[in-house]
Tab-separated table of C-alpha atoms in Angstrom:
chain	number	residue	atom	x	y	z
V	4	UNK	CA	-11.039	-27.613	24.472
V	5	UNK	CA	-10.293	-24.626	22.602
V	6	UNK	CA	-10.721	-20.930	23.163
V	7	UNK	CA	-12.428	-18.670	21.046
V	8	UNK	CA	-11.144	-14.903	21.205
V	9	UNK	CA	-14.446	-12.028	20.613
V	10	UNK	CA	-12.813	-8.715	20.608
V	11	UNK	CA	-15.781	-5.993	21.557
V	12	UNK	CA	-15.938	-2.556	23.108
V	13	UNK	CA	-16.933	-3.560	26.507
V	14	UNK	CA	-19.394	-6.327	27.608
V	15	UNK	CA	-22.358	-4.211	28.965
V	16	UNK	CA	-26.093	-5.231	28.531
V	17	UNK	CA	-26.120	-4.032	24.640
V	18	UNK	CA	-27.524	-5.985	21.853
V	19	UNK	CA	-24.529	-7.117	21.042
V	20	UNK	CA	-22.931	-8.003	24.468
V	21	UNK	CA	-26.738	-9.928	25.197
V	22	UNK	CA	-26.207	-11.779	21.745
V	23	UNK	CA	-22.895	-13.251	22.688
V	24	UNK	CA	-23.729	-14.240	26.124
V	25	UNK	CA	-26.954	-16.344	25.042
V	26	UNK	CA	-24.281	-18.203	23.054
V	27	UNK	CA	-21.870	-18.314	25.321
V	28	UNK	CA	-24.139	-19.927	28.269
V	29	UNK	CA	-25.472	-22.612	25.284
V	30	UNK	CA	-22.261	-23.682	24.144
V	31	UNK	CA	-20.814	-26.759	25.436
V	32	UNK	CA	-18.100	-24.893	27.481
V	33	UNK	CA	-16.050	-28.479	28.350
V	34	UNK	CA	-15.196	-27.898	24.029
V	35	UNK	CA	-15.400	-24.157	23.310
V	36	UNK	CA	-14.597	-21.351	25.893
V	37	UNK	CA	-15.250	-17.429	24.660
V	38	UNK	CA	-12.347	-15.157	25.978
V	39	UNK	CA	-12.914	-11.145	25.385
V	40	UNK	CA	-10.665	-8.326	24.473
V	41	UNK	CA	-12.281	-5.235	25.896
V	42	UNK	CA	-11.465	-1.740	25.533
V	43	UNK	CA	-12.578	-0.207	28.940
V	44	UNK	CA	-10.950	-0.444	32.090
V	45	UNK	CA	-14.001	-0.535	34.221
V	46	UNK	CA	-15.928	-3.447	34.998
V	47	UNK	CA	-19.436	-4.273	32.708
V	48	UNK	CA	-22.356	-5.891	33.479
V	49	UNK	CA	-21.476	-8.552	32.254
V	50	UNK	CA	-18.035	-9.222	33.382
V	51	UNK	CA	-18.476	-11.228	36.802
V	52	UNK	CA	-21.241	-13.713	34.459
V	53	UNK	CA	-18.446	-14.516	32.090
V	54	UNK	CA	-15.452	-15.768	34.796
V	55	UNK	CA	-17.996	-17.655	36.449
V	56	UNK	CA	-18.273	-19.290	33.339
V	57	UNK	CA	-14.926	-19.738	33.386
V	58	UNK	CA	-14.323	-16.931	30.231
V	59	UNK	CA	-11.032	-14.652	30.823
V	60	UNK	CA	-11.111	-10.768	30.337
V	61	UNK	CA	-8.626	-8.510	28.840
V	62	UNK	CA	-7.891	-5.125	28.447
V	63	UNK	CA	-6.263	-3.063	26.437
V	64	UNK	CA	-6.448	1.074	25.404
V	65	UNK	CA	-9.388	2.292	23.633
V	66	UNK	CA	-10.321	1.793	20.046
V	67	UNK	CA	-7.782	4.427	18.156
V	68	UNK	CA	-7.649	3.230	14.884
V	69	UNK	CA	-4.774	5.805	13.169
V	70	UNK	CA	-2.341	4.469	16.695
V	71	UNK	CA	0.822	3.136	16.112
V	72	UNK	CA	1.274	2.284	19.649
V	73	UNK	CA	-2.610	0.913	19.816
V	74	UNK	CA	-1.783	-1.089	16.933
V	75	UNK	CA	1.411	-2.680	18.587
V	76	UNK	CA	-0.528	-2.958	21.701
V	77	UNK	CA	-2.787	-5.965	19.968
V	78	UNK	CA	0.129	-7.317	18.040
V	79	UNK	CA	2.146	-7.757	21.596
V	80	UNK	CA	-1.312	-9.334	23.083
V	81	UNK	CA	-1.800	-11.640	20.163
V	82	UNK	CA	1.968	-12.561	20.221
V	83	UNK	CA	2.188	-13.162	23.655
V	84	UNK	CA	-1.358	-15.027	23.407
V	85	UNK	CA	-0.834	-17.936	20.978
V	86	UNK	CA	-3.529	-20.157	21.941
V	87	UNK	CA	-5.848	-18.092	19.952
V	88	UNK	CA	-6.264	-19.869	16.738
V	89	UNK	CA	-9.874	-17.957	16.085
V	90	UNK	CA	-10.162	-14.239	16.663
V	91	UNK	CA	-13.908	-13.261	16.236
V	92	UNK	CA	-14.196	-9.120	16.206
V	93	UNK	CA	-17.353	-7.315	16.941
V	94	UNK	CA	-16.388	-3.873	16.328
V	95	UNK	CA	-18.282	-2.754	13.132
V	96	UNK	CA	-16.743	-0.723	10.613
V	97	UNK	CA	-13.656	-0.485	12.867
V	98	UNK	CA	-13.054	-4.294	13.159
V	99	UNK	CA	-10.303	-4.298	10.557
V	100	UNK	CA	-7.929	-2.779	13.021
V	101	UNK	CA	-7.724	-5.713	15.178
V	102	UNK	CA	-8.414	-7.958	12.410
V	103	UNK	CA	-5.334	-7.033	10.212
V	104	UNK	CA	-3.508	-7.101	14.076
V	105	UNK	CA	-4.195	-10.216	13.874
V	106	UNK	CA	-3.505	-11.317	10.548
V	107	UNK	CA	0.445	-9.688	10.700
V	108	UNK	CA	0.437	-12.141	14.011
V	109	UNK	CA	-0.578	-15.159	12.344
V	110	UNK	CA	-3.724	-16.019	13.806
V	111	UNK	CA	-5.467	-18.441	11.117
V	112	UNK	CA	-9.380	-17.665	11.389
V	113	UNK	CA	-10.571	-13.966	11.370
V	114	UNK	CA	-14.286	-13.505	12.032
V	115	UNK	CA	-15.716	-9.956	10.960
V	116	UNK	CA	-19.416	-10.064	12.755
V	117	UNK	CA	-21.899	-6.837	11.013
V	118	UNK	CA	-24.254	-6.298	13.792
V	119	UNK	CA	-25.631	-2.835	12.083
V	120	UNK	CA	-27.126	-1.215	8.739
V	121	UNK	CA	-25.656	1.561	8.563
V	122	UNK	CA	-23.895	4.238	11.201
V	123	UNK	CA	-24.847	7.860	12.453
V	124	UNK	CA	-23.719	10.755	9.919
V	125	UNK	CA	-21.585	11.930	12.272
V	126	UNK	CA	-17.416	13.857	12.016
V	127	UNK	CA	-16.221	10.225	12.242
V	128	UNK	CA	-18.538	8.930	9.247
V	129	UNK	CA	-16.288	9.201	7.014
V	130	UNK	CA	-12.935	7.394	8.302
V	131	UNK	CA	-15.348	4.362	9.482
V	132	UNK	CA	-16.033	3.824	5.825
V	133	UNK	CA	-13.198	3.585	4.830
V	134	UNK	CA	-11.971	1.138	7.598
V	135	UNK	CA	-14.872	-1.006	6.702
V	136	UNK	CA	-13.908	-1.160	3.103
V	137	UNK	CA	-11.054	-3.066	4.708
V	138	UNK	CA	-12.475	-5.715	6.508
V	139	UNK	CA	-13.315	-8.398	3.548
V	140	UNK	CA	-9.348	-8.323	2.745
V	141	UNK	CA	-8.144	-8.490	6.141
V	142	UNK	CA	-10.940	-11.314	7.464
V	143	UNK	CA	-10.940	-14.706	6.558
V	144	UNK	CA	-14.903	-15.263	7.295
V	145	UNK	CA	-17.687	-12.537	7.836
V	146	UNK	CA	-20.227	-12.853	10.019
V	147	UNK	CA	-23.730	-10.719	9.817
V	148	UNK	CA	-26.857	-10.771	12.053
V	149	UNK	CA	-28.941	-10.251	8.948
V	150	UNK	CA	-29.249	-9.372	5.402
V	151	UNK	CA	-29.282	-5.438	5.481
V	152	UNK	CA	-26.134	-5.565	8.088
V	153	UNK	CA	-23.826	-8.257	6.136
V	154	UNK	CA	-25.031	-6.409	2.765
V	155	UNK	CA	-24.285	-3.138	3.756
V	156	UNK	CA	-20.934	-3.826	5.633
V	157	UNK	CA	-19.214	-6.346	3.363
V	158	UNK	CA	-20.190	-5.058	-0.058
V	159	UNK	CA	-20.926	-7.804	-1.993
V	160	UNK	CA	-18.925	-10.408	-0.311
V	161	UNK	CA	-20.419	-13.717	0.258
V	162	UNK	CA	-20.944	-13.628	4.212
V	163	UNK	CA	-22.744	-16.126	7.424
V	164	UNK	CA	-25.655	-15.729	8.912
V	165	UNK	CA	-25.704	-16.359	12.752
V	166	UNK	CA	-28.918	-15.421	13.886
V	167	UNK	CA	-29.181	-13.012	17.191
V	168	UNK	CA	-30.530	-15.880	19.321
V	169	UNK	CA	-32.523	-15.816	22.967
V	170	UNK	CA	-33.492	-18.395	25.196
V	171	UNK	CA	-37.230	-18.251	24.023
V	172	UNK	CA	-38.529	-19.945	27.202
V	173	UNK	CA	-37.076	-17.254	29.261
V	174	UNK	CA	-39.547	-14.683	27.615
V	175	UNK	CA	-42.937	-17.037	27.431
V	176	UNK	CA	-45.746	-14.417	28.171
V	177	UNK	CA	-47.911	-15.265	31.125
V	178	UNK	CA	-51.080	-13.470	31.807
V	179	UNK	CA	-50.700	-13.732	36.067
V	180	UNK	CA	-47.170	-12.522	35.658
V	181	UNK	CA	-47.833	-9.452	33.668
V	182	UNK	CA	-50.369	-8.437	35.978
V	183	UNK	CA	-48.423	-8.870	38.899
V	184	UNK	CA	-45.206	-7.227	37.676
V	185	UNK	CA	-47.387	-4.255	36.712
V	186	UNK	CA	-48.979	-3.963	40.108
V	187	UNK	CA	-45.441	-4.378	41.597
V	188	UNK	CA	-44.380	-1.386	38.675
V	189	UNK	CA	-47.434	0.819	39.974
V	190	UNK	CA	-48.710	0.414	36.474
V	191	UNK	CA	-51.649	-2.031	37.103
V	192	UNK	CA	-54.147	0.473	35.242
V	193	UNK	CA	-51.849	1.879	32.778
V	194	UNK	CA	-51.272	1.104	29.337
V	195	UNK	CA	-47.259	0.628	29.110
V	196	UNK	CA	-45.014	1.695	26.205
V	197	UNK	CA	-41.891	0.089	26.132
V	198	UNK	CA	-38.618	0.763	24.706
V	199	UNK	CA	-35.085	-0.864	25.056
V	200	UNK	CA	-32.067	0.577	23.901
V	201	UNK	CA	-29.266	2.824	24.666
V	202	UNK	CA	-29.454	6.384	24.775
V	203	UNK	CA	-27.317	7.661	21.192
V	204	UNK	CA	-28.439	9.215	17.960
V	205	UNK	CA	-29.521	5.947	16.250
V	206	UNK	CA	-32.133	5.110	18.516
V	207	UNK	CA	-33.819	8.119	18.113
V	208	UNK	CA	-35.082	8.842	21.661
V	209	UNK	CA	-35.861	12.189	20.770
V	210	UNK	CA	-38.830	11.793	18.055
V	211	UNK	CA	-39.609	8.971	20.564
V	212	UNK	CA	-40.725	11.929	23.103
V	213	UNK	CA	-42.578	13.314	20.589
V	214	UNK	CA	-44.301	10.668	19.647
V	215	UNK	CA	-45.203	9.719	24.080
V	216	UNK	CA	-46.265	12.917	24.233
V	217	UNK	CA	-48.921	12.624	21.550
V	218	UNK	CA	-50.116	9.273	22.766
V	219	UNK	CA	-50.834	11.182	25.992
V	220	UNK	CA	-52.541	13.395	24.680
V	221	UNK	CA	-54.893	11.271	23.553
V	222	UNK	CA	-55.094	8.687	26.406
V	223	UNK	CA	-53.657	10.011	30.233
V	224	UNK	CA	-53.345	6.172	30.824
V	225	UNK	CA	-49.853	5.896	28.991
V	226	UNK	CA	-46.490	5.439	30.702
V	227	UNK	CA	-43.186	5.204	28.540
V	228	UNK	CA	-41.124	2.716	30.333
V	229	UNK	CA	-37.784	3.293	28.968
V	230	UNK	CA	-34.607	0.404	29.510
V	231	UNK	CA	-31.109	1.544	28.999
V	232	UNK	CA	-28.654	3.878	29.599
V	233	UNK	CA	-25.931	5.983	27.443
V	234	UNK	CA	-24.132	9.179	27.430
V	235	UNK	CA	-27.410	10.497	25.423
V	236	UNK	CA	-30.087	9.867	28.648
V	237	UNK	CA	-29.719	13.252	29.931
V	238	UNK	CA	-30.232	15.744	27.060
V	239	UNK	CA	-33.539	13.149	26.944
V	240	UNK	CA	-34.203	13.329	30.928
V	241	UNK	CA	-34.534	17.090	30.662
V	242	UNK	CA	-36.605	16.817	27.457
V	243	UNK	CA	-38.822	14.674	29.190
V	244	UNK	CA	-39.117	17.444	32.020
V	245	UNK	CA	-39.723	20.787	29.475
V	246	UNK	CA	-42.596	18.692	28.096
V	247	UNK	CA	-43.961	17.929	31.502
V	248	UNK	CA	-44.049	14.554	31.542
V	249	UNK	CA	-41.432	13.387	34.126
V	250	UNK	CA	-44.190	11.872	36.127
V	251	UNK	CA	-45.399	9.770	33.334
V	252	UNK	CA	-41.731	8.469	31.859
V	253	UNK	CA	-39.948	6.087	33.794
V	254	UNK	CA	-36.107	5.273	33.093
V	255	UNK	CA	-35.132	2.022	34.643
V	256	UNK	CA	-31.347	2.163	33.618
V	257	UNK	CA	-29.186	-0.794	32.528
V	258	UNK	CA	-31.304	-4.540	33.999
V	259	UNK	CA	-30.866	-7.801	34.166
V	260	UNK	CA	-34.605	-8.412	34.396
V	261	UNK	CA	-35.602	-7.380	31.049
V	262	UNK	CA	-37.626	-10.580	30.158
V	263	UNK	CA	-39.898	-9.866	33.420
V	264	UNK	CA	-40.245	-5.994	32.199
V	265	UNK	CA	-41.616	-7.174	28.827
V	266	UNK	CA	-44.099	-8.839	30.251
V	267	UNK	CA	-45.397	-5.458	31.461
V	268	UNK	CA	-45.191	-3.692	28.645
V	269	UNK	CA	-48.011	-3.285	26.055
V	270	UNK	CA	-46.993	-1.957	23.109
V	271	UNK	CA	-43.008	-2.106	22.090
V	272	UNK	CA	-41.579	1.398	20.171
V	273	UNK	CA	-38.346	0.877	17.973
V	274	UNK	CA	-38.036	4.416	15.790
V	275	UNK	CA	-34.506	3.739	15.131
V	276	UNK	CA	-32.694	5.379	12.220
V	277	UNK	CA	-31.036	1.978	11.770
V	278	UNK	CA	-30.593	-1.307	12.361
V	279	UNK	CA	-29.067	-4.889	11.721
V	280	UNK	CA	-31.474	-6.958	13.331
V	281	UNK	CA	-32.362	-6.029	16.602
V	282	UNK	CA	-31.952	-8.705	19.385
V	283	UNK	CA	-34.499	-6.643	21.147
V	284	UNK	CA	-37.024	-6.928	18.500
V	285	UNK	CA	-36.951	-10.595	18.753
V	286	UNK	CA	-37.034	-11.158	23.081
V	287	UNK	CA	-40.458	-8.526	22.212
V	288	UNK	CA	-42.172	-11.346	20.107
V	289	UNK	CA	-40.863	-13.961	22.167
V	290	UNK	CA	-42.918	-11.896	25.025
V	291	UNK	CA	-46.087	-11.727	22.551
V	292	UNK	CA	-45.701	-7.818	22.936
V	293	UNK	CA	-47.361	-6.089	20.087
V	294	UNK	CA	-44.769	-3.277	17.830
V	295	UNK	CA	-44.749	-0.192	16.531
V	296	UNK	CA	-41.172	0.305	14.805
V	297	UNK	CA	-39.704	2.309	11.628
V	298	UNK	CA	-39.239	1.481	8.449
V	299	UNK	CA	-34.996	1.831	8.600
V	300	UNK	CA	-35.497	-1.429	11.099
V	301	UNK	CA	-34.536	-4.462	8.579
V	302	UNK	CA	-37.678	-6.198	7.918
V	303	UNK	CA	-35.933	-9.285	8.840
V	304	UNK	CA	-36.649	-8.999	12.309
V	305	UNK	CA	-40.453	-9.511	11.994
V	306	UNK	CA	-40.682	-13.317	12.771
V	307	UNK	CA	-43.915	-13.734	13.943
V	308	UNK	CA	-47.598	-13.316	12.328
V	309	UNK	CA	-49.822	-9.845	12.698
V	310	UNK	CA	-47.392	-8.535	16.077
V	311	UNK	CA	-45.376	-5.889	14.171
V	312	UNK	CA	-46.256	-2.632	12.516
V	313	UNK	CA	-44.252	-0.710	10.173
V	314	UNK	CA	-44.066	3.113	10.242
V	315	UNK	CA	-42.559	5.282	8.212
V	316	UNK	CA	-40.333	7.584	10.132
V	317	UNK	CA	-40.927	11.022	7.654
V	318	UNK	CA	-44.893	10.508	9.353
V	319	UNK	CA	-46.037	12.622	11.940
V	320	UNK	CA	-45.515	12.071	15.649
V	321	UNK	CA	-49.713	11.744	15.586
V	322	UNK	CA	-49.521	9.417	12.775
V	323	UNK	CA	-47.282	6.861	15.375
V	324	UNK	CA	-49.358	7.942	18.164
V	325	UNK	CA	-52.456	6.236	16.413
V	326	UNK	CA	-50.706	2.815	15.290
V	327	UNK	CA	-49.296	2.408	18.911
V	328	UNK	CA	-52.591	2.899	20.576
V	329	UNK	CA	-53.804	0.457	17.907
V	330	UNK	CA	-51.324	-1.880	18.839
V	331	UNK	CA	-51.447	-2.073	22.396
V	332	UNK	CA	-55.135	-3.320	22.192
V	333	UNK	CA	-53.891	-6.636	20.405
V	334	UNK	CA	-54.063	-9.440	23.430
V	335	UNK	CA	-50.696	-10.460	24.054
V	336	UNK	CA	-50.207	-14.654	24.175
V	337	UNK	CA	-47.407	-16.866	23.906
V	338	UNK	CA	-45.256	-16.832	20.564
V	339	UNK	CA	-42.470	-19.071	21.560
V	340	UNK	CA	-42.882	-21.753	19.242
V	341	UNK	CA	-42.517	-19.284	16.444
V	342	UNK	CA	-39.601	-17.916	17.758
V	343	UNK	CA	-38.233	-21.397	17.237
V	344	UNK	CA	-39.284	-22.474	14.169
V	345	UNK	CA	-37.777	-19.180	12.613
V	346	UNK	CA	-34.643	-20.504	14.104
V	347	UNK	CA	-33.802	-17.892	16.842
V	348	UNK	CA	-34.063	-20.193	19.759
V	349	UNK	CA	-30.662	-20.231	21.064
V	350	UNK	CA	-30.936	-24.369	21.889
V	351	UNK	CA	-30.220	-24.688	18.497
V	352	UNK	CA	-28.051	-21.995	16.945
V	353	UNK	CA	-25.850	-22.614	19.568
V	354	UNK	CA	-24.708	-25.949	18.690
V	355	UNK	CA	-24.281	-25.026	14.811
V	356	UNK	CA	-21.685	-22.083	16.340
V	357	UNK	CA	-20.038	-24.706	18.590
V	358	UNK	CA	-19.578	-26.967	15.610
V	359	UNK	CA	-18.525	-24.535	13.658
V	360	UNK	CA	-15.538	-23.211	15.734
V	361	UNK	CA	-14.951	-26.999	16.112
V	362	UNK	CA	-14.821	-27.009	12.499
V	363	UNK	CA	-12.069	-24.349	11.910
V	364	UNK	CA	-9.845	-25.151	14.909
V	365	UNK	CA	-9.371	-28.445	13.659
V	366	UNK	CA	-8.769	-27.187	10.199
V	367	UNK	CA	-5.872	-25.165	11.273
């Protein structure tokens, strides 16, 4: 058996972190084991899942990427860890810290893994980019959840493909199901606009508001139904509550029942100002639940036929109002076996992965 290092942030219920786990709980465990370098102290969501699949945590300081000491932090853990032959780093245009780490330390196989299109225009814009221009010289494959995110993060470099993969059963809409979680919800007459993501600039929460708030105007039967959490959810909490519609917003926090909450929802809202591709945006088809998302979401993630609509994000809060309410009167039904034959049923990506770390591990 070997042992397959993913360095990440922290292994909450992101896009990500839910990514990794449908692989990890696929792979033949008895010949590949994931291991995970976080960089929180706390426990995540995910945590107690991953030793009971017999994965080991580790920690180490946060992410400073300038740190001498943070730098000789990794290069003590990879020293004093040499059964890592693969090191696979999820850490976006920041990932050629640990990858270099881990290059000065020997480790053979360097995965850089793009999960995004682009990143918020933010104080620290400008030092990401030019940490990402290191990551083709410091990685010995790249990794990308889809075209826009390997294009835009490795520059021309010839990069993978590893689709962000579900379980596609888990998400098979039934018609009894939806009605009863909605009548367990309090939602049995409503019309339910869903939303999963955490609560930070890219997502774009606010314009989201704006947009509920004119899809109540024109129909009092909306809810927003909003899954996630993030440093972000209160500045949107108390924009919910100057628009007066606290009573019609409901923020369920982080779950771990998100394919039953699909089911519930009738229209799915993704206004991001960027993306990769979305592992959200494919469990939503999986769950036959109509779309409404923007036109900075890569195009890849539309996988099945006549269940997503584009909108351009410079349109008018009314403009997405209309399309959604639209939307949500398209009958929802099972989409599961296109889910698989666009190849982002998990059964199958997983043992490509598998075979791949196989593959490299025996290499060197």
């Amino acid at each position: 058996m070997i042992r397959v290092l993913h360095v990440v942030t922290y292994m909450g219920r992101g896009g990500l972190e839910t990514m990794l786990m449908n692989y990890y709980r696929h792979i033949d465990r008895s010949k590949v084991q994931f291991d995970f370098l976080v960089h929180r102290e706390f426990e995540a969501d995910y945590d107690e899942e991953i030793k009971s699949l017999g994965g080991r945590i580790y920690h180490v300081s946060r992410l400073v990427p300038w740190s001498r000491r943070y730098k000789a932090e990794l290069r003590r853990f990879f020293r004093t860890h040499p059964e890592y032959k693969i090191v696979h780093v999820h850490q976006d245009c920041l990932s050629s810290v640990a990858l270099q780490c881990a290059k000065d330390c020997g480790i053979p196989v360097r995965i850089a893994h793009s999960h995004n299109s682009n990143q918020d225009k933010n104080i620290k814009y400008l030092f990401k980019r030019y940490y990402m221009r290191k990551i083709p010289e410091t990685a010995t494959e790249l990794f990308a959840c889809g075209k826009a995110a390997g294009d835009w993060m490795f520059g021309g470099k010839t990069y993978r493909l590893l689709p962000n993969a579900i379980a596609a059963g888990k998400y098979i809409y039934e018609e009894e199901k939806a009605k009863k979680i909605k009548k367990e919800l309090g939602l049995e007459k409503n019309i339910v606009i869903g939303h999963i993501g955490r609560f930070n600039p890219q997502k774009n929460h606010k314009f989201l508001i704006d947009i509920f708030e004119k899809c109540f105007e024109k129909n009092q039967k909306v809810r927003l139904m909003l899954i996630g959490d993030g440093e972000g959810r209160k500045e949107i909490e108390n924009k919910v509550k100057e628009r007066g519609l606290q009573d019609k917003v409901l923020f369920m926090g982080v779950r771990r029942d998100v394919p039953e909450l699909l089911q519930a929802m009738d229209v799915f809202v993704f206004p991001s100002l960027y993306e990769g591709l979305p592992v959200t945006m494919i469990e939503e088809q999986a769950a036959g639940v109509p779309a409404v998302i923007s036109d900075r979401v890569s195009k890849e993630c539309i996988i099945t036929k006549g269940l997503v609509k584009v909108e351009r994000l410079e349109e008018t809060p009314e403009q997405w109002a209309d399309e959604i309410l639209k939307q949500a009167k398209i009958s929802k039904s099972d989409r599961s076996e296109e889910i698989k034959k666009a190849k982002y049923d998990v059964e199958t990506t997983a043992k490509w992965l598998e075979e791949y770390y196989l593959k490299k591990a025996e290499v060197n």
